Amino acid sequence: MKTNLFRLLILFSALLASCSKEAQDTPAPTAVAHSEAATIQSSDDMMTLGRQLENPYTVSTMLKASNNLAARGYSTNVNIRTTHLYVRFLPKSTQEYYLMAKDDALDIYDHPLDYEIAQSGGTYHDPSIPSDQYSWQYCAVKAGYKFPAIQYEVLAELYLPETDKAVADASSLDLLENEAMVITGNSEPNTELRVASFTPGGRIQVRNVFQYRDFRDNQTKTVDQMIGLEGAQVRANRWFTTHRAITDENGYYRMNDSFKNPCNYSIKWERPDFDILDRAIFGQATLDGPKKSGDWNTDITGGNQLFYATIHRGAWDYYYNDQLRNSFGLKKPPTRDNIFQQRVSLLAKDESATVNGDYSGWRAAFGFPHIRIFRSNRNSDEIYSTTVHELAHASHQENRGWSSFNNVDDVITESWARCVQYYFTLYRFIRYAGGYEWADRYQNTPIVRTPQLHAYTPMFLDMCDDFDQSYKYGPTRFIDQWDGNYYMLRPIEQALSTASTFQDLERLLNSTGTDQSATDYYNQYK
């Protein structure tokens, strides 16, 4: 037993040591002053529950409501039956969690749905369960649902009137639901008034702040603005019913269904292929919004929520901004159908570190996140760029082969990730500042590097541009005589599917298009 544990610890240590990192080579910028009035404050804290509410949607309560209405002369003609089950799951591992979470038909919450929320927060963890284990996960499933091999408990049999398509008279369902609310103390007695419905929607904006050197006048400038947040999953739920919508490029969203009473708004920081975490293993990052009727418009201006939102921006562009990614000819990072059968997880780890982030594909096998992003005090372009950098490692590993990736020269892996992050960041942020300059941060790299920065070179950038940094910055910089029209990102990424060494690159990408030989070109980066 001790021998097996010892071997496991050695293996785990080796896997962590093999992770790819983005070194911190730029100082943290000075934060720009902003109004705290619109800052999402409470969502950085843990959610606190209030009292448990009596459930109005149980089959027994609905039958009682129907009988009450009949006694007063109302005939609903509704076949009350079990349409849904209110359940909770208790996953024992990351694999079990993602087995449950990959079912797109389920709207999963980390808190019970029949409790008041005393204090809004980012996440909730059942206090009876150790913090280093998964907490109960709650949802409503349709009757007849085939449960996965995960521990679960049925909490109640439900009749959800709004899902009963067999009833043509919507007013009958309204009367039934209102009476059930009265019986359970969740509504004022008013069974004859039909409440006007509303379709949840609104706009989500995020603070976009960064400093840059304007190449047009060589001046340092600052951008601090609110922009629409694209691709965020906004949820509106009331009791056991959830409607969802995805924000458009300007941050607007609108559900396809409606409610007649106030609903709870929230943002769950996940998409089909990636997941943002707020703790090392067991914390799904969420933004718990208000309970209200009508639209929910909010500005995310600070705190951990801004950190999550900015990571989301980078991951969204790499995965789902097909126009941007395809313009570079790049493949998607690993989808949830990868070798581990789970989303790529990104941990937003708000702490000081000597690196901006790191990646280890094998870390997920032990229930840990693939990617960690550090230093939330950085500006938007830096956090965005780090997110893309680490996802480029994930894509490279899948492209090269999960086992073979660890044999690739570090200069190749880090220089490629740096190249990818350069293009994404430049093309994303130049739309906010016409003179946005990003090349100086990576092109002005000395040939003699510190051990920490040795692997980070402009090697692949130099293959794609027509900028010779040695001409601008002097002979201590790399000599780039590569023909900028010769290689684009797609053929380089294709070559990296088999390349592990500089010799491989010389064989696969063997012409600089100039009088500088491939051997001389690669030698300076080693």
Coordinates of C-alpha atoms in Angstrom, one line a residue:
M1 CA 0.0 0.0 0.0
K2 CA 2.8 2.4 0.9
T3 CA 4.6 1.5 -2.3
N4 CA 1.6 2.2 -4.5
L5 CA 1.0 5.5 -2.7
F6 CA 4.6 6.5 -3.1
R7 CA 4.5 5.7 -6.8
L8 CA 1.3 7.7 -7.2
L9 CA 2.9 10.7 -5.5
I10 CA 5.9 10.5 -7.8
L11 CA 3.7 10.3 -10.9
F12 CA 1.6 13.2 -9.7
S13 CA 4.6 15.3 -9.0
A14 CA 6.0 14.6 -12.4
L15 CA 2.8 15.5 -14.1
L16 CA 2.6 18.9 -12.3
A17 CA 6.2 19.5 -13.1
S18 CA 5.5 18.9 -16.8
C19 CA 2.8 21.6 -17.1
S20 CA 3.3 24.4 -19.5
K21 CA 3.4 27.9 -18.0
E22 CA 3.2 31.5 -19.3
A23 CA 5.9 33.4 -17.5
Q24 CA 5.3 36.8 -16.0
D25 CA 7.4 39.0 -18.2
T26 CA 5.4 42.3 -17.8
P27 CA 4.8 44.2 -14.6
A28 CA 1.2 44.5 -13.3
P29 CA -0.3 47.7 -14.6
T30 CA -1.7 50.4 -12.3
A31 CA -5.4 49.9 -11.9
V32 CA -7.5 52.6 -13.4
A33 CA -10.0 54.4 -11.1
H34 CA -13.6 53.5 -11.6
S35 CA -17.0 54.0 -10.0
E36 CA -17.8 51.3 -7.4
A37 CA -21.5 52.0 -7.8
A38 CA -22.0 49.4 -10.6
T39 CA -19.5 46.9 -9.3
I40 CA -20.8 43.4 -8.7
Q41 CA -19.9 43.1 -5.0
S42 CA -21.8 40.2 -3.2
S43 CA -21.2 37.6 -5.9
D44 CA -17.5 37.2 -4.8
D45 CA -18.8 35.7 -1.5
M46 CA -20.4 32.3 -0.8
M47 CA -24.2 32.1 -1.1
T48 CA -26.1 31.9 2.2
L49 CA -29.5 30.1 2.4
G50 CA -32.5 31.2 4.3
R51 CA -35.5 29.2 5.3
Q52 CA -36.9 26.2 3.4
L53 CA -40.1 27.0 1.5
E54 CA -43.0 24.6 1.3
N55 CA -43.0 23.2 -2.2
P56 CA -46.1 24.3 -4.2
Y57 CA -45.4 22.0 -7.2
T58 CA -45.6 18.6 -5.5
V59 CA -48.2 16.3 -7.0
S60 CA -50.1 16.1 -3.6
T61 CA -50.2 19.9 -3.3
M62 CA -51.4 20.3 -6.9
L63 CA -54.2 17.7 -6.3
K64 CA -55.2 19.7 -3.2
A65 CA -55.3 22.9 -5.2
S66 CA -57.4 21.3 -7.9
N67 CA -59.9 20.1 -5.3
N68 CA -60.1 23.5 -3.7
L69 CA -60.9 25.1 -7.0
A70 CA -63.5 22.5 -7.8
A71 CA -65.2 23.2 -4.4
R72 CA -65.5 26.9 -5.4
G73 CA -67.0 26.0 -8.8
Y74 CA -63.9 26.1 -11.0
S75 CA -63.4 23.2 -13.4
T76 CA -59.7 23.0 -14.5
N77 CA -59.9 19.7 -16.4
V78 CA -56.2 19.1 -15.7
N79 CA -54.7 15.7 -15.5
I80 CA -52.4 16.1 -12.5
R81 CA -49.6 13.6 -12.6
T82 CA -45.8 13.4 -12.1
T83 CA -44.2 15.4 -15.0
H84 CA -40.8 15.9 -13.3
L85 CA -38.7 14.8 -10.4
Y86 CA -36.9 17.2 -8.1
V87 CA -33.5 15.5 -7.5
R88 CA -30.1 16.1 -6.2
F89 CA -26.8 14.4 -7.4
L90 CA -23.7 13.9 -5.3
P91 CA -20.7 13.3 -7.7
K92 CA -17.7 11.6 -6.2
S93 CA -15.2 12.7 -8.8
T94 CA -14.6 15.1 -11.6
Q95 CA -15.5 12.4 -14.1
E96 CA -18.8 11.9 -12.4
Y97 CA -19.5 15.6 -12.3
Y98 CA -18.9 16.1 -16.0
L99 CA -20.9 12.9 -16.8
M100 CA -23.8 14.7 -15.1
A101 CA -23.0 18.2 -16.4
K102 CA -22.7 17.2 -20.1
D103 CA -26.4 16.5 -20.3
D104 CA -27.6 19.7 -21.9
A105 CA -31.2 19.0 -20.9
L106 CA -30.3 19.5 -17.2
D107 CA -30.2 22.9 -15.5
I108 CA -28.0 22.1 -12.6
Y109 CA -27.6 24.3 -9.5
D110 CA -25.2 24.0 -6.6
H111 CA -27.9 25.1 -4.1
P112 CA -31.4 23.7 -3.3
L113 CA -34.2 25.2 -5.3
D114 CA -36.8 25.3 -2.5
Y115 CA -35.0 27.6 -0.2
E116 CA -34.9 31.3 0.2
I117 CA -31.5 32.9 -0.7
A118 CA -30.6 35.0 2.3
Q119 CA -27.4 36.4 0.7
S120 CA -26.5 36.2 -2.9
G121 CA -23.1 34.8 -3.8
G122 CA -20.9 33.2 -6.4
T123 CA -21.3 29.6 -5.1
Y124 CA -22.9 27.5 -2.4
H125 CA -21.4 24.5 -0.7
D126 CA -23.4 22.3 1.6
P127 CA -21.8 22.8 5.1
S128 CA -22.4 19.1 5.9
I129 CA -19.9 18.1 3.2
P130 CA -16.2 18.7 3.4
S131 CA -14.9 21.5 1.3
D132 CA -12.6 19.2 -0.6
Q133 CA -15.5 17.2 -1.9
Y134 CA -18.3 17.9 -4.4
S135 CA -21.4 19.3 -2.8
W136 CA -25.0 18.2 -3.7
Q137 CA -26.1 19.4 -7.2
Y138 CA -29.8 20.1 -7.7
C139 CA -32.2 20.1 -10.7
A140 CA -35.5 18.9 -12.0
V141 CA -35.6 16.0 -14.5
K142 CA -38.4 14.8 -16.6
A143 CA -40.4 11.8 -15.4
G144 CA -38.8 8.6 -16.9
Y145 CA -35.3 10.2 -16.9
K146 CA -32.5 7.6 -17.1
F147 CA -30.1 8.4 -14.3
P148 CA -26.4 8.1 -14.9
A149 CA -24.3 6.0 -12.5
I150 CA -24.0 8.8 -9.9
Q151 CA -25.4 8.9 -6.4
Y152 CA -28.7 10.7 -6.5
E153 CA -31.8 11.3 -4.3
V154 CA -35.4 12.0 -5.4
L155 CA -36.6 14.9 -3.2
A156 CA -40.1 15.3 -4.6
E157 CA -42.5 14.3 -7.4
L158 CA -43.6 17.4 -9.3
Y159 CA -46.3 18.5 -11.5
L160 CA -45.1 21.6 -13.5
P161 CA -48.2 23.2 -15.1
E162 CA -46.3 25.3 -17.7
T163 CA -44.8 22.1 -19.3
D164 CA -48.2 20.4 -19.7
K165 CA -48.9 20.8 -23.4
A166 CA -52.1 18.7 -23.2
V167 CA -54.0 21.5 -21.6
A168 CA -55.2 24.0 -24.1
D169 CA -56.7 26.5 -21.6
A170 CA -53.7 28.3 -20.1
S171 CA -56.0 30.1 -17.6
S172 CA -56.8 26.8 -16.0
L173 CA -53.1 26.2 -15.3
D174 CA -52.8 29.8 -14.0
L175 CA -55.6 29.2 -11.5
L176 CA -54.1 25.9 -10.4
E177 CA -50.6 27.3 -9.9
N178 CA -51.9 30.3 -8.0
E179 CA -54.0 28.2 -5.7
A180 CA -51.0 25.9 -5.0
M181 CA -49.0 29.0 -4.1
V182 CA -51.7 30.1 -1.7
I183 CA -51.9 26.7 0.0
T184 CA -48.1 26.7 0.6
G185 CA -47.9 30.3 1.7
N186 CA -45.9 31.4 -1.3
S187 CA -48.5 33.9 -2.7
E188 CA -51.3 36.2 -1.6
P189 CA -54.8 34.7 -2.0
N190 CA -55.8 35.8 -5.5
T191 CA -56.8 32.8 -7.6
E192 CA -58.9 34.7 -10.1
L193 CA -56.3 37.3 -11.3
R194 CA -54.1 36.2 -14.1
V195 CA -50.7 37.9 -13.8
A196 CA -49.2 39.4 -17.0
S197 CA -46.2 37.5 -18.2
F198 CA -42.8 38.8 -19.2
T199 CA -39.9 37.3 -21.2
P200 CA -36.6 37.5 -19.3
G201 CA -33.9 39.4 -21.0
G202 CA -31.5 42.3 -20.8
R203 CA -27.9 43.2 -21.3
I204 CA -24.6 42.1 -19.7
Q205 CA -21.6 44.5 -20.0
V206 CA -18.1 44.0 -18.8
R207 CA -15.4 46.5 -18.0
N208 CA -12.6 46.5 -20.6
V209 CA -9.5 48.3 -19.3
F210 CA -6.0 48.2 -20.7
Q211 CA -2.9 50.3 -21.3
Y212 CA -1.0 50.3 -24.6
R213 CA 1.6 52.1 -26.6
D214 CA 0.0 53.8 -29.6
F215 CA 2.3 53.0 -32.5
R216 CA 1.0 56.1 -34.3
D217 CA 2.5 58.6 -31.9
N218 CA 4.5 56.3 -29.5
Q219 CA 2.4 57.5 -26.6
T220 CA 1.2 55.3 -23.7
K221 CA -2.6 55.4 -23.5
T222 CA -5.4 53.9 -21.4
V223 CA -8.8 52.5 -22.5
D224 CA -11.4 52.1 -19.8
Q225 CA -14.9 51.3 -21.1
M226 CA -17.9 49.1 -20.8
I227 CA -18.5 46.7 -23.6
G228 CA -21.1 44.0 -24.3
L229 CA -20.1 40.5 -23.1
E230 CA -20.6 38.0 -25.8
G231 CA -21.4 34.3 -25.4
A232 CA -22.3 34.3 -21.7
Q233 CA -25.0 31.9 -20.5
V234 CA -27.7 33.7 -18.6
R235 CA -30.2 31.8 -16.7
A236 CA -33.6 32.8 -15.3
N237 CA -35.3 30.3 -13.0
R238 CA -38.3 30.2 -10.8
W239 CA -38.6 27.2 -8.6
F240 CA -37.9 24.2 -10.8
T241 CA -38.2 25.9 -14.2
T242 CA -35.2 27.5 -16.0
H243 CA -35.0 29.5 -19.2
R244 CA -31.6 30.2 -20.8
A245 CA -30.2 32.5 -23.3
I246 CA -26.7 33.3 -24.7
T247 CA -25.6 37.0 -25.0
D248 CA -24.9 38.3 -28.5
E249 CA -21.9 40.3 -29.5
N250 CA -23.3 43.4 -27.9
G251 CA -24.2 41.6 -24.6
Y252 CA -27.9 41.5 -25.2
Y253 CA -30.0 38.4 -24.5
R254 CA -33.6 37.3 -24.5
M255 CA -35.2 34.1 -23.4
N256 CA -37.6 32.1 -25.6
D257 CA -40.1 31.5 -22.8
S258 CA -41.7 33.7 -20.2
F259 CA -42.7 33.9 -16.5
K260 CA -45.7 35.4 -14.8
N261 CA -43.8 36.1 -11.5
P262 CA -40.3 37.3 -10.5
C263 CA -37.5 35.0 -11.5
N264 CA -33.9 34.5 -10.2
Y265 CA -31.3 35.7 -12.7
S266 CA -27.8 34.2 -12.8
I267 CA -24.8 33.7 -15.1
K268 CA -23.1 30.3 -15.1
W269 CA -19.5 30.7 -16.4
E270 CA -19.5 27.6 -18.6
R271 CA -20.1 26.7 -22.2
P272 CA -20.3 23.2 -23.8
D273 CA -16.5 22.8 -24.1
F274 CA -15.0 24.9 -21.3
D275 CA -15.8 25.5 -17.7
I276 CA -14.5 28.3 -15.4
L277 CA -13.9 27.4 -11.8
D278 CA -13.6 29.6 -8.7
R279 CA -11.9 27.0 -6.5
A280 CA -9.3 24.3 -7.3
I281 CA -11.7 21.5 -7.9
F282 CA -15.2 21.9 -6.7
G283 CA -16.3 25.4 -7.3
Q284 CA -18.3 26.3 -10.5
A285 CA -17.9 30.0 -11.1
T286 CA -21.3 31.7 -11.2
L287 CA -22.8 35.2 -10.8
D288 CA -26.0 35.1 -8.8
G289 CA -28.1 38.0 -9.9
P290 CA -31.4 39.5 -8.5
K291 CA -34.9 38.1 -8.2
K292 CA -37.1 40.4 -10.2
S293 CA -39.7 40.8 -12.9
G294 CA -38.6 42.3 -16.3
D295 CA -35.2 42.7 -17.7
W296 CA -31.9 42.3 -15.9
N297 CA -29.2 44.7 -17.0
T298 CA -25.9 44.6 -15.2
D299 CA -22.3 45.9 -15.5
I300 CA -19.5 43.7 -14.3
T301 CA -16.9 46.2 -13.3
G302 CA -14.6 44.6 -10.6
G303 CA -13.9 41.8 -8.2
N304 CA -13.7 38.1 -9.1
Q305 CA -16.6 38.4 -11.4
L306 CA -14.6 40.6 -13.7
F307 CA -11.8 38.0 -13.6
Y308 CA -14.2 35.3 -14.6
A309 CA -15.8 37.4 -17.4
T310 CA -12.4 38.3 -18.9
I311 CA -11.3 34.7 -18.9
H312 CA -14.6 33.9 -20.6
R313 CA -13.8 36.4 -23.3
G314 CA -10.6 34.7 -24.2
A315 CA -12.0 31.2 -24.1
W316 CA -15.1 32.2 -26.0
D317 CA -13.1 33.7 -28.9
Y318 CA -10.8 30.6 -29.2
Y319 CA -13.7 28.1 -29.1
Y320 CA -16.7 29.8 -30.7
N321 CA -15.6 33.0 -32.5
D322 CA -15.3 31.0 -35.8
Q323 CA -14.7 34.1 -37.9
L324 CA -11.7 35.1 -35.8
R325 CA -10.2 31.7 -35.3
N326 CA -10.8 30.6 -38.9
S327 CA -9.1 33.8 -40.1
F328 CA -5.9 32.4 -38.6
G329 CA -6.6 28.9 -39.9
L330 CA -6.5 27.4 -36.4
K331 CA -8.3 24.4 -35.0
K332 CA -10.5 24.5 -31.9
P333 CA -9.0 23.6 -28.6
P334 CA -10.1 20.2 -27.1
T335 CA -13.9 19.9 -27.0
R336 CA -15.7 17.9 -24.3
D337 CA -15.4 14.8 -26.4
N338 CA -11.7 14.7 -25.8
I339 CA -9.7 11.8 -24.3
F340 CA -10.9 12.7 -20.8
Q341 CA -14.6 13.1 -21.9
Q342 CA -14.9 16.4 -20.0
R343 CA -14.8 20.1 -20.6
V344 CA -11.5 22.0 -20.5
S345 CA -11.5 23.5 -17.0
L346 CA -10.0 26.9 -16.3
L347 CA -9.4 27.8 -12.6
A348 CA -9.5 31.6 -11.9
K349 CA -7.0 31.6 -9.1
D350 CA -6.8 35.1 -7.6
E351 CA -3.4 35.1 -6.1
S352 CA 0.1 36.5 -6.7
A353 CA 2.3 34.1 -8.6
T354 CA 5.6 34.1 -10.5
V355 CA 3.7 33.0 -13.7
N356 CA 0.5 34.3 -15.3
G357 CA -0.9 30.9 -15.8
D358 CA -0.2 27.2 -16.4
Y359 CA -1.6 24.2 -18.2
S360 CA -1.4 20.4 -17.7
G361 CA -3.7 18.1 -19.6
W362 CA -2.9 15.2 -17.4
R363 CA -3.8 17.1 -14.3
A364 CA -7.5 16.5 -15.1
A365 CA -7.0 12.8 -14.6
F366 CA -6.5 13.5 -10.9
G367 CA -9.6 15.8 -10.7
F368 CA -7.6 19.0 -11.0
P369 CA -8.2 21.8 -13.6
H370 CA -6.4 21.7 -16.9
I371 CA -5.6 25.4 -16.7
R372 CA -4.9 27.9 -13.9
I373 CA -5.0 31.7 -14.5
F374 CA -3.4 33.8 -11.9
R375 CA -3.1 37.5 -10.9
S376 CA -6.6 39.0 -11.3
N377 CA -5.2 42.5 -10.8
R378 CA -3.9 42.6 -14.4
N379 CA -5.6 44.5 -17.2
S380 CA -8.1 43.0 -19.6
D381 CA -5.8 42.3 -22.5
E382 CA -3.3 40.5 -20.2
I383 CA -5.8 38.2 -18.7
Y384 CA -7.4 37.5 -22.1
S385 CA -4.0 36.8 -23.6
T386 CA -3.0 34.4 -20.8
T387 CA -6.3 32.5 -21.3
V388 CA -5.6 32.1 -25.0
H389 CA -1.9 31.1 -24.3
E390 CA -2.9 28.2 -22.1
L391 CA -5.7 27.1 -24.4
A392 CA -3.1 27.1 -27.2
H393 CA -1.1 24.5 -25.1
A394 CA -4.3 22.4 -24.8
S395 CA -4.8 22.5 -28.5
H396 CA -1.2 21.7 -29.2
Q397 CA -1.2 18.7 -26.9
E398 CA -4.3 17.3 -28.6
N399 CA -2.8 18.0 -32.0
R400 CA 0.6 16.5 -31.2
G401 CA -0.8 13.6 -29.1
W402 CA -1.5 13.5 -25.4
S403 CA 1.5 11.4 -24.6
S404 CA 3.9 12.8 -27.2
F405 CA 3.4 16.4 -26.1
N406 CA 5.6 16.1 -23.1
N407 CA 8.5 15.2 -25.4
V408 CA 8.2 18.5 -27.4
D409 CA 11.0 21.0 -26.8
D410 CA 9.9 23.7 -24.4
V411 CA 11.0 26.5 -26.7
I412 CA 8.6 25.1 -29.4
T413 CA 5.6 24.7 -27.1
E414 CA 5.9 28.1 -25.4
S415 CA 6.9 30.0 -28.6
W416 CA 3.9 28.6 -30.4
A417 CA 1.5 29.5 -27.5
R418 CA 3.0 33.0 -27.5
C419 CA 2.4 33.3 -31.3
V420 CA -1.3 32.3 -31.0
Q421 CA -2.0 34.6 -28.1
Y422 CA -0.3 37.5 -30.0
Y423 CA -2.7 37.2 -32.9
F424 CA -5.9 36.7 -30.9
T425 CA -5.1 39.6 -28.6
L426 CA -4.0 42.0 -31.3
Y427 CA -7.1 41.4 -33.4
R428 CA -9.5 41.5 -30.4
F429 CA -8.1 44.7 -28.8
I430 CA -7.2 46.7 -31.8
R431 CA -11.0 47.2 -32.3
Y432 CA -11.0 49.2 -29.1
A433 CA -7.9 51.2 -29.8
G434 CA -6.8 51.9 -33.4
G435 CA -3.2 52.3 -32.5
Y436 CA -3.0 49.3 -30.3
E437 CA 0.5 47.8 -30.2
W438 CA 1.3 44.3 -29.0
A439 CA 4.4 43.4 -31.0
D440 CA 6.8 45.2 -28.6
R441 CA 5.9 42.9 -25.7
Y442 CA 7.0 39.8 -27.5
Q443 CA 9.3 40.9 -30.4
N444 CA 11.6 42.9 -28.2
T445 CA 13.0 39.7 -26.6
P446 CA 16.7 39.4 -26.1
I447 CA 18.6 36.4 -27.5
V448 CA 20.2 35.8 -24.1
R449 CA 17.2 35.1 -21.8
T450 CA 16.8 34.4 -18.1
P451 CA 16.1 30.8 -17.2
Q452 CA 12.5 31.6 -16.5
L453 CA 12.0 33.2 -19.9
H454 CA 14.3 31.0 -22.0
A455 CA 11.4 29.1 -23.7
Y456 CA 9.5 32.3 -24.7
T457 CA 10.7 33.5 -28.1
P458 CA 9.2 35.2 -31.2
M459 CA 10.3 32.2 -33.3
F460 CA 6.8 31.5 -34.9
L461 CA 5.9 35.1 -35.0
D462 CA 9.0 35.7 -37.1
M463 CA 7.8 33.1 -39.6
C464 CA 4.6 35.1 -40.1
D465 CA 5.6 38.7 -40.1
D466 CA 7.9 41.0 -42.1
F467 CA 9.4 42.7 -39.0
D468 CA 13.1 42.2 -38.2
Q469 CA 13.4 43.1 -34.5
S470 CA 17.2 43.1 -34.7
Y471 CA 17.0 46.1 -37.1
K472 CA 14.8 48.1 -34.7
Y473 CA 16.2 47.0 -31.3
G474 CA 19.8 46.1 -32.2
P475 CA 22.0 43.0 -32.5
T476 CA 21.0 41.6 -29.0
R477 CA 17.7 40.7 -30.5
F478 CA 16.8 37.8 -32.9
I479 CA 17.6 38.2 -36.5
D480 CA 14.4 37.8 -38.5
Q481 CA 14.9 37.5 -42.3
W482 CA 12.1 35.1 -42.7
D483 CA 9.8 35.9 -45.6
G484 CA 6.5 37.1 -44.0
N485 CA 4.5 35.7 -46.9
Y486 CA 5.8 32.2 -46.7
Y487 CA 4.2 30.7 -43.7
M488 CA 0.8 31.4 -42.0
L489 CA -0.5 29.8 -38.8
R490 CA -2.3 26.8 -40.4
P491 CA 0.8 25.1 -42.0
I492 CA 2.8 25.7 -38.8
E493 CA 0.1 24.1 -36.7
Q494 CA -0.1 21.2 -39.1
A495 CA 3.7 20.8 -38.8
L496 CA 3.5 20.8 -35.0
S497 CA 1.3 17.7 -35.1
T498 CA 4.5 15.7 -35.6
A499 CA 7.3 18.1 -34.6
S500 CA 9.1 17.7 -31.3
T501 CA 12.6 19.1 -32.0
F502 CA 14.2 21.9 -33.9
Q503 CA 15.4 19.2 -36.3
D504 CA 11.8 18.3 -37.0
L505 CA 11.0 21.9 -37.7
E506 CA 13.9 22.2 -40.1
R507 CA 12.6 19.2 -41.9
L508 CA 9.0 20.3 -42.0
L509 CA 9.5 24.0 -42.4
N510 CA 12.8 24.0 -44.2
S511 CA 12.8 27.2 -46.1
T512 CA 13.0 30.8 -44.8
G513 CA 12.5 32.2 -48.3
T514 CA 15.6 34.3 -47.9
D515 CA 19.4 33.9 -47.8
Q516 CA 19.2 33.0 -44.1
S517 CA 19.4 29.2 -43.8
A518 CA 16.9 27.3 -41.8
T519 CA 19.7 26.0 -39.6
D520 CA 21.0 29.5 -38.7
Y521 CA 17.4 30.7 -38.2
Y522 CA 16.6 28.0 -35.6
N523 CA 19.9 27.9 -33.9
Q524 CA 19.4 31.4 -32.4
Y525 CA 16.3 30.3 -30.6
K526 CA 17.7 27.2 -28.9

